[in-house]
Coordinates of C-alpha atoms in Angstrom, one line a residue:
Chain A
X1 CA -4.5 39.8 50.8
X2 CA -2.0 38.6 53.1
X3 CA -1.0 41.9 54.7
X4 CA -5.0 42.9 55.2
X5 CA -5.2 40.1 56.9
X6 CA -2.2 41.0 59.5
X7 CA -4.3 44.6 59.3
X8 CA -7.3 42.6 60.8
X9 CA -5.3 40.6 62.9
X10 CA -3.8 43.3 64.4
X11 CA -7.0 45.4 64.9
X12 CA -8.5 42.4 66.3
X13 CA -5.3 42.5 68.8
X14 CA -6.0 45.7 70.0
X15 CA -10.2 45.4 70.1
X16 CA -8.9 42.5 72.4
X17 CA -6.3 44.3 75.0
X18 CA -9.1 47.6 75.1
X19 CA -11.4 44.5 76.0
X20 CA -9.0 43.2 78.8
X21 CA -8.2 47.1 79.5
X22 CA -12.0 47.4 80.8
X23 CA -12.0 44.3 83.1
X24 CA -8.5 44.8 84.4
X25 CA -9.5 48.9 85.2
X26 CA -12.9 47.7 86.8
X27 CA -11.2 44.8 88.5
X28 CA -8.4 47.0 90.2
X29 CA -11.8 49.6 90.8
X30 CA -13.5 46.9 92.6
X31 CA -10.8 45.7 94.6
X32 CA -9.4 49.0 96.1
X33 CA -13.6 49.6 97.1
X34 CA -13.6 46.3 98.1
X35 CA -10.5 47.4 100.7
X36 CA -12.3 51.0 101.3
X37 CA -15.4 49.8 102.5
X38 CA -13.6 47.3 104.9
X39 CA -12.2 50.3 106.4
X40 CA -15.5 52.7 106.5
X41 CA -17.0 49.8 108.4
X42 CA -14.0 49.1 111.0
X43 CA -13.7 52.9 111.3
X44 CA -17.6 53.5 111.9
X45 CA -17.4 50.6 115.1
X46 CA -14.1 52.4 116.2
X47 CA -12.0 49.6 115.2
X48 CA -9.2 51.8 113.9
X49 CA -6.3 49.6 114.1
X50 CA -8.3 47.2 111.4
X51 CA -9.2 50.7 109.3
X52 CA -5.8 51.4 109.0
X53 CA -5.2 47.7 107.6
X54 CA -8.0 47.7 105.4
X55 CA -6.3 51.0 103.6
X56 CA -2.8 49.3 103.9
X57 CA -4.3 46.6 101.9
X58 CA -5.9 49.4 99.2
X59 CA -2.6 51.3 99.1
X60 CA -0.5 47.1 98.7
X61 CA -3.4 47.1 95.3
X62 CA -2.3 50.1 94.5
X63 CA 0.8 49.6 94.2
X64 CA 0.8 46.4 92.8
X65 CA -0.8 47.6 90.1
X66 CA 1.0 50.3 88.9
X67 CA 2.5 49.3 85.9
X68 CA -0.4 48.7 84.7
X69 CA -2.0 51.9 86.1
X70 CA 1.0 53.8 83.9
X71 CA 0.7 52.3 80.9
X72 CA -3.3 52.1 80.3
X73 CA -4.3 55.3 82.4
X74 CA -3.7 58.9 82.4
X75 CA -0.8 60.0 85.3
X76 CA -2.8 63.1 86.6
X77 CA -5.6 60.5 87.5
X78 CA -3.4 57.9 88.9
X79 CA -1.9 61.0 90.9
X80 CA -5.4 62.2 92.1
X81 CA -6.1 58.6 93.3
X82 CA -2.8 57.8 95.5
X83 CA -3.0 61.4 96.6
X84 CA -6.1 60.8 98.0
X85 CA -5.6 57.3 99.2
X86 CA -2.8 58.6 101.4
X87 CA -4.3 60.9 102.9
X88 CA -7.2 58.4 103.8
X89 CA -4.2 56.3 105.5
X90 CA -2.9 60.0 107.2
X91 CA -7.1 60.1 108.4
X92 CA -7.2 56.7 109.5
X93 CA -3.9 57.2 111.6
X94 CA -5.5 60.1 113.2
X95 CA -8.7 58.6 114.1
X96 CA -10.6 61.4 112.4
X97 CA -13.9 60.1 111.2
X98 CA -14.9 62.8 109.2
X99 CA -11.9 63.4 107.5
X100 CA -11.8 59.7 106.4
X101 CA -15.2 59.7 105.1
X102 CA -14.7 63.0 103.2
X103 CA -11.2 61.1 101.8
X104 CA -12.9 57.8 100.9
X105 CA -15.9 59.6 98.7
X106 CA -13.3 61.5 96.6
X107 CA -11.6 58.3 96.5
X108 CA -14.7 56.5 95.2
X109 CA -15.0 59.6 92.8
X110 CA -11.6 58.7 91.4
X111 CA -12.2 55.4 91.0
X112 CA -14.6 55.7 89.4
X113 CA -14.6 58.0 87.0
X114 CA -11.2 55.4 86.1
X115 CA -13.8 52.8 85.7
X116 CA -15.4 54.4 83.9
X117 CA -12.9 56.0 81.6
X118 CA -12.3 52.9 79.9
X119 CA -15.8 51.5 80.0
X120 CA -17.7 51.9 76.6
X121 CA -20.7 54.5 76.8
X122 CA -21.9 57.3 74.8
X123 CA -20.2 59.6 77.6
X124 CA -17.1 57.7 77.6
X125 CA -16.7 57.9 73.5
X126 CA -18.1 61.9 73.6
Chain B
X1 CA 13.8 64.5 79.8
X2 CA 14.8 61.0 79.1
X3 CA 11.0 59.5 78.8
X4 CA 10.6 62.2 76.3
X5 CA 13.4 61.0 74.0
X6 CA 12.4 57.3 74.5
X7 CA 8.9 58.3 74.2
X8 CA 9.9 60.1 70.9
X9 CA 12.3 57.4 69.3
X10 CA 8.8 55.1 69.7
X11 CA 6.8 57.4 68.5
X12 CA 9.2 58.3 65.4
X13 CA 9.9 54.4 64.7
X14 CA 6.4 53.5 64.8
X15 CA 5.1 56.0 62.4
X16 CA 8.2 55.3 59.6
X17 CA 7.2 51.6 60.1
X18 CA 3.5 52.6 59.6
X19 CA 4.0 55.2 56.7
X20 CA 6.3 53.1 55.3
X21 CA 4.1 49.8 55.3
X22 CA 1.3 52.1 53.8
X23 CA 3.2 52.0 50.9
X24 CA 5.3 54.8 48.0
X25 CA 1.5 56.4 47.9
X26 CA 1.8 58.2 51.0
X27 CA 4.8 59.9 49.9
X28 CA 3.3 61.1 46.5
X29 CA -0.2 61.1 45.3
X30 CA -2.9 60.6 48.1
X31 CA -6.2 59.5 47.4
X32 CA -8.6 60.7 50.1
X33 CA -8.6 58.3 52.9
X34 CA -4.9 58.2 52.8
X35 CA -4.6 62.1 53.1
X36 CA -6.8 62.1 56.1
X37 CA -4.6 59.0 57.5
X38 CA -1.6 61.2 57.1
X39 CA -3.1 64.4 58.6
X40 CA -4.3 62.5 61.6
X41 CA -1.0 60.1 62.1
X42 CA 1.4 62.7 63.3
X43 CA -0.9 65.0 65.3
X44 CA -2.6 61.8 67.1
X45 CA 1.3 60.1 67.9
X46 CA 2.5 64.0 69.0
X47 CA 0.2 64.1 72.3
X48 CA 2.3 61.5 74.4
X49 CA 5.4 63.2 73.0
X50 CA 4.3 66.4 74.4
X51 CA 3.0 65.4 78.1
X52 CA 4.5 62.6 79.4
X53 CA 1.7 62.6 81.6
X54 CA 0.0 60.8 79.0
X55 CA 0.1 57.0 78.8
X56 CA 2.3 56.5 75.0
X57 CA -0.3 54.3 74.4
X58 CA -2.6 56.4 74.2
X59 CA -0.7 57.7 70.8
X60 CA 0.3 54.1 69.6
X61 CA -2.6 52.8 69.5
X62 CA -4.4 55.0 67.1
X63 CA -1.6 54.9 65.1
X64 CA -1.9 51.4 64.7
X65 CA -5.9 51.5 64.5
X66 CA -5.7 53.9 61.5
X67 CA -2.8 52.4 59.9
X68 CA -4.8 48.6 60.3
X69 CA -8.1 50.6 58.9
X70 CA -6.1 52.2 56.0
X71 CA -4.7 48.7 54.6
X72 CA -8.1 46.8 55.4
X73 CA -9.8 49.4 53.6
X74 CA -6.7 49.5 50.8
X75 CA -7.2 46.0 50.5
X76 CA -11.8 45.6 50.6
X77 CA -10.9 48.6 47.8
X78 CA -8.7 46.6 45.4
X79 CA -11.3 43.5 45.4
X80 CA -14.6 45.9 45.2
X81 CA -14.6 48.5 42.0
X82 CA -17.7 49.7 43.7
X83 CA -16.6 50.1 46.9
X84 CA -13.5 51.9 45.5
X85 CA -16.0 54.2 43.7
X86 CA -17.6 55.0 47.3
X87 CA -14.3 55.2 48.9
X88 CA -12.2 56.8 46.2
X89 CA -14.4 58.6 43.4
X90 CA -14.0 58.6 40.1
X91 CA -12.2 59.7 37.6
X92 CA -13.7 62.9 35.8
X93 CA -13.3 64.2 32.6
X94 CA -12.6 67.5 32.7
X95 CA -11.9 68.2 28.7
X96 CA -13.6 66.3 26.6
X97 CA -12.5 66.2 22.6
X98 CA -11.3 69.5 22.9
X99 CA -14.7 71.0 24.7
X100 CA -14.6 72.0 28.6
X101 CA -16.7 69.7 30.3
X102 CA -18.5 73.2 32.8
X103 CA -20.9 70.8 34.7
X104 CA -17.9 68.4 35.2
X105 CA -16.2 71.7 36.3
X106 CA -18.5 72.9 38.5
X107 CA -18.8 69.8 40.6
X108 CA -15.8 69.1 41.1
X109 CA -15.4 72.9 42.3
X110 CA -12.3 73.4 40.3
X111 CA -12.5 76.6 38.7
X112 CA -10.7 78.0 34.9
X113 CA -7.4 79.0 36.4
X114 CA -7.0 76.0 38.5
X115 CA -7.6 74.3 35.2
X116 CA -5.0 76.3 33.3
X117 CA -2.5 75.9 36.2
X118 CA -2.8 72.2 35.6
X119 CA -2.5 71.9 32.2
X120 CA 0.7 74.4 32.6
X121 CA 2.1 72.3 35.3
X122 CA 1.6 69.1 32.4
X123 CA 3.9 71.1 30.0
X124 CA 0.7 72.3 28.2
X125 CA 0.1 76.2 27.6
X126 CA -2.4 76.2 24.5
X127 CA -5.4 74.3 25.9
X128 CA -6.8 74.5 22.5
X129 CA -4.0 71.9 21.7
X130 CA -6.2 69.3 24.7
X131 CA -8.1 66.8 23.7
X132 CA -9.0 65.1 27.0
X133 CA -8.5 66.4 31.1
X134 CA -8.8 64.1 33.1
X135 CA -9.0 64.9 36.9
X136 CA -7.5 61.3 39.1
X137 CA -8.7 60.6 42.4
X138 CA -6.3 61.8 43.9
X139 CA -6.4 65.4 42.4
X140 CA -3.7 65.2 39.8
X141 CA -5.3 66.4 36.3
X142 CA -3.7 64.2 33.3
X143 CA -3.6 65.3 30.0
X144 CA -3.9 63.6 26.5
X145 CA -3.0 65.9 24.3
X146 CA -5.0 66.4 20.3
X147 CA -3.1 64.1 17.9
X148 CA -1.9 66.7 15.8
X149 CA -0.1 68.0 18.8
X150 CA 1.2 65.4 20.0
X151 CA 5.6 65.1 20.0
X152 CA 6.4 63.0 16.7
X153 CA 7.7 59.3 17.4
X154 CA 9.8 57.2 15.4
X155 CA 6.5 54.5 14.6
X156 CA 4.9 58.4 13.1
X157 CA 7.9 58.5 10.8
X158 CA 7.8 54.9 10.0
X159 CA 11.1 54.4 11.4
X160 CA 12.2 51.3 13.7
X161 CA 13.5 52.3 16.8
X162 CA 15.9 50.2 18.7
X163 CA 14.3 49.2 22.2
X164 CA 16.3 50.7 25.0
X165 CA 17.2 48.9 28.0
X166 CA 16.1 50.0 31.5
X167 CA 19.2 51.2 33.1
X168 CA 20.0 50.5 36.6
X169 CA 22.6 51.7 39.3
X170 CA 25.8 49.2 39.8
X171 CA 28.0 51.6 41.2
X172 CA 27.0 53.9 44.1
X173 CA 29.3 56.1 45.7
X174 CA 32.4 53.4 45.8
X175 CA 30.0 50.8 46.3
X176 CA 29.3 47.6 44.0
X177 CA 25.4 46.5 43.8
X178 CA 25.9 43.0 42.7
X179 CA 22.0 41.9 42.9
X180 CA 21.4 44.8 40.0
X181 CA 24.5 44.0 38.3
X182 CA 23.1 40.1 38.1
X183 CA 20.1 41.4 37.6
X184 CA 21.3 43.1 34.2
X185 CA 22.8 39.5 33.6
X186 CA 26.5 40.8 34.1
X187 CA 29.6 40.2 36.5
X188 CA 32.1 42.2 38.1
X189 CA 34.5 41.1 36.1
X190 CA 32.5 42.9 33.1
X191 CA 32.6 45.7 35.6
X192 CA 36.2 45.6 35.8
X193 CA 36.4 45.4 32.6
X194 CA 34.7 48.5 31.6
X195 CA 35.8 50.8 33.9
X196 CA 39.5 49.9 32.7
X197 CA 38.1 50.9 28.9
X198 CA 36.8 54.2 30.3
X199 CA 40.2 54.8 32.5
X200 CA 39.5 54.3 35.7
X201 CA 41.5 51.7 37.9
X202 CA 38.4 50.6 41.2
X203 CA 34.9 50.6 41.6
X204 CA 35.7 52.3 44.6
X205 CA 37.6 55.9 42.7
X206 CA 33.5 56.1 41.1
X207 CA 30.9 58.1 42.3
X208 CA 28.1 57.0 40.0
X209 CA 28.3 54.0 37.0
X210 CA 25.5 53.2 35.4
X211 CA 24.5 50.1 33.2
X212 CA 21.7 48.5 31.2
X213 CA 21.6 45.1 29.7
X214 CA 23.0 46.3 26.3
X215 CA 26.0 47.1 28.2
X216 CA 25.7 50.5 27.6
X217 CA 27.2 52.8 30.6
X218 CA 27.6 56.2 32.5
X219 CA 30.2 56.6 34.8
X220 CA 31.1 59.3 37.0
X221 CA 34.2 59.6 39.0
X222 CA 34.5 60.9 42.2
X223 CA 35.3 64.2 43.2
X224 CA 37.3 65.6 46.4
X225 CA 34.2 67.4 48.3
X226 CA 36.0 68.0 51.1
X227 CA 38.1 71.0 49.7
X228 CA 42.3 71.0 49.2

C-alpha cells in the first residue's frame, strides 16, 4: 500500500500547486489592473508623467514575474501580453489617449483570459 | 534547439521512471486501464517536446496525474475483487469441456478465426484436443488442454523425477554476479574452481556461465566479435 499512498500524495501535490497556480495567475492579473487603471485615470486628468509610471510599475510586475509566467503559462499568451503592455508604455510616451485606451482593453483582454485560463469552469475544462 | 533537447531528456526520464514504476505489466500484458495509460503517456508528454512554446509542465503533469491514477487505481484494485471486476472484467470461458461457449463468443466480439489464431499461437492446432479457453483480462486466451492430450510427465508414468534447480546467471559477459552466486549458496572460489574443470583460466575469458544450486553449469566462452 505504501506506493499508493506516494500515488496519492503525489496527486494531492499537484491538486495543491494547480490550487496555488489559480491564486498566483489571478494575483499577478489583479496587480498588473491594479497598475493599468492607475494609469487610465492619471492619463484621463492629463497627468501623463504619473501614466507613464503607473505602466512602469505594470511592465516592473511583469517582469518580476516571469519565471513564473514561463513555467505555468503558455509563451504565445505571455507574448501577447508584454506585446501589448509595451506598446501601452510607447502610447503613454506619446500622450495619445486613444491609442492608450485601445492598448489597455486588449491588455485587460489578455489578462484576463490568463485568469481565467487557469480558473476552474466548465469553459475553462471544455 | 537546446530547450528542445533539455526539454526532451525530461520528458524521456520522466516517462522511463513512470513506465518503469508502473511495473513489468506495461511492457507485456496490459489490462485495460494500463493500455489507455500507455496510449495517452507518450502523446500527452510529446506536445512540450514539439513547441517549446508550451510550458513542459504542461506535459509533466499529466504524466504524473495518470501515472498517480494508474497505481491508486492498481492499488483500490488489489484490495476490492469487485472493483477489479468493474475496472478489469472477468475472466471468460471461451471453451468449455470441449464445447464452444457462442454466447461467450459473441460478447466478447471475438470471432472463430480469432479463436483458432489463439489456440495456434498456444501451440494448439486440433481444437478438438481443448478442453477449456479461457479469454484473461487482458486479451491473452489460455488454454488447458483435454487430459488425454495433454504431454506425458514423469508422475503419469509413475516415475520420480529429480527436482531441478532454478538456474541463475553468475557470469555475464566477463563479469562476476556475486549476489546470485550467494544467492545459489556458492563462492568464487567454487567458481574458480569450476571453470578450471571445464578449461578455462578467468571469469573474465567467459561470455555466459551459468549455475543452479546443484552445481550444475553452462559456460560459454567468449568469442572475438570484432573480426581478425
Amino acid at each position: 500500500m505504501a506506493r499508493e499512498k506516494w500515488a496519492l500524495l503525489l496527486l494531492l501535490s499537484l491538486v495543491a500547486v494547480s490550487a496555488w497556480n489559480i491564486y498566483a495567475a489571478q494575483r499577478l492579473c489583479h496587480r498588473v489592473d491594479a497598475q493599468l487603471l492607475e494609469a487610465e485615470n492619471h492619463a484621463a486628468g492629463e497627468n501623463w508623467h504619473e501614466a507613464r509610471r503607473g505602466l512602469e510599475k505594470a511592465v516592473e510586475i511583469w517582469q518580476e514575474a516571469e519565471e513564473y509566467t514561463h513555467i505555468f503559462i503558455r509563451h504565445t499568451e505571455i507574448d501577447s501580453c508584454a506585446d501589448v503592455l509595451y506598446d501601452a508604455l510607447g502610447s503613454a510616451l506619446e500622450q495619445n489617449r486613444e491609442e492608450l485606451q485601445a492598448n489597455l482593453e486588449k491588455l485587460r483582454y489578455h489578462l484576463l483570459s490568463i485568469s481565467r485560463m487557469e480558473r476552474i469552469s466548465f469553459g475553462s475544462i471544455f | 534547439m537546446a530547450i528542445v533537447l533539455i526539454r526532451t531528456l525530461i520528458i524521456y526520464l520522466t516517462l522511463l521512471l513512470t513506465m518503469r514504476l508502473l511495473g513489468k505489466r506495461q511492457l507485456g500484458e496490459m489490462e485495460l486501464s494500463e493500455f489507455v495509460l500507455a496510449s495517452l503517456i507518450a502523446d500527452l508528454a510529446a506536445h512540450p517536446l514539439q513547441d517549446i512554446g508550451i510550458p513542459m509542465i504542461n506535459g509533466l503533469v499529466p504524466v504524473l496525474t495518470l501515472f498517480c491514477c494508474e497505481v491508486i487505481i492498481a492499488g483500490l484494485g488489489m484490495k476490492s475483487i469487485k472493483l477489479r471486476a468493474l475496472l478489469f472484467g472477468r475472466p471468460s470461458l471461451l471453451i468449455q469441456q470441449g464445447r464452444i461457449l457462442q454466447r461467450e463468443m459473441h460478447s466478447n466480439r471475438f470471432t472463430a478465426e480469432e479463436l483458432m489464431q489463439e489456440l495456434r499461437n498456444q501451440g494448439c492446432y486440433d481444437i478438438s484436443q481443448v478442453q477449456y479457453a479461457i479469454l484473461e483480462t487482458d486479451g491473452k486466451l489460455n488454454v488447458m488442454p483435454k487430459a488425454g492430450d495433454k504431454p506425458i510427465t514423469p508422475r503419469m508414468l509413475g516415475i520420480e523425477a529429480e527436482e531441478e534447480a532454478y538456474p541463475s546467471i553468475v557470469i555475464n559477459n566477463g563479469h562476476i554476479l556475486s549476489s546470485n552466486l550467494k544467492w545459489l549458496g556458492l563462492d568464487e572460489r567454487w567458481l574458480k574452481q569450476e571453470l578450471k574443470k571445464a578449461g578455462y583460466n578467468s571469469p573474465e575469458s567467459i561470455y555466459l556461465m551459468i549455475a543452479d544450486k546443484n552445481g550444475r553449469t553452462f559456460i560459454t566462452e567468449k568469442e572475438n566479435i570484432n573480426g581478425a
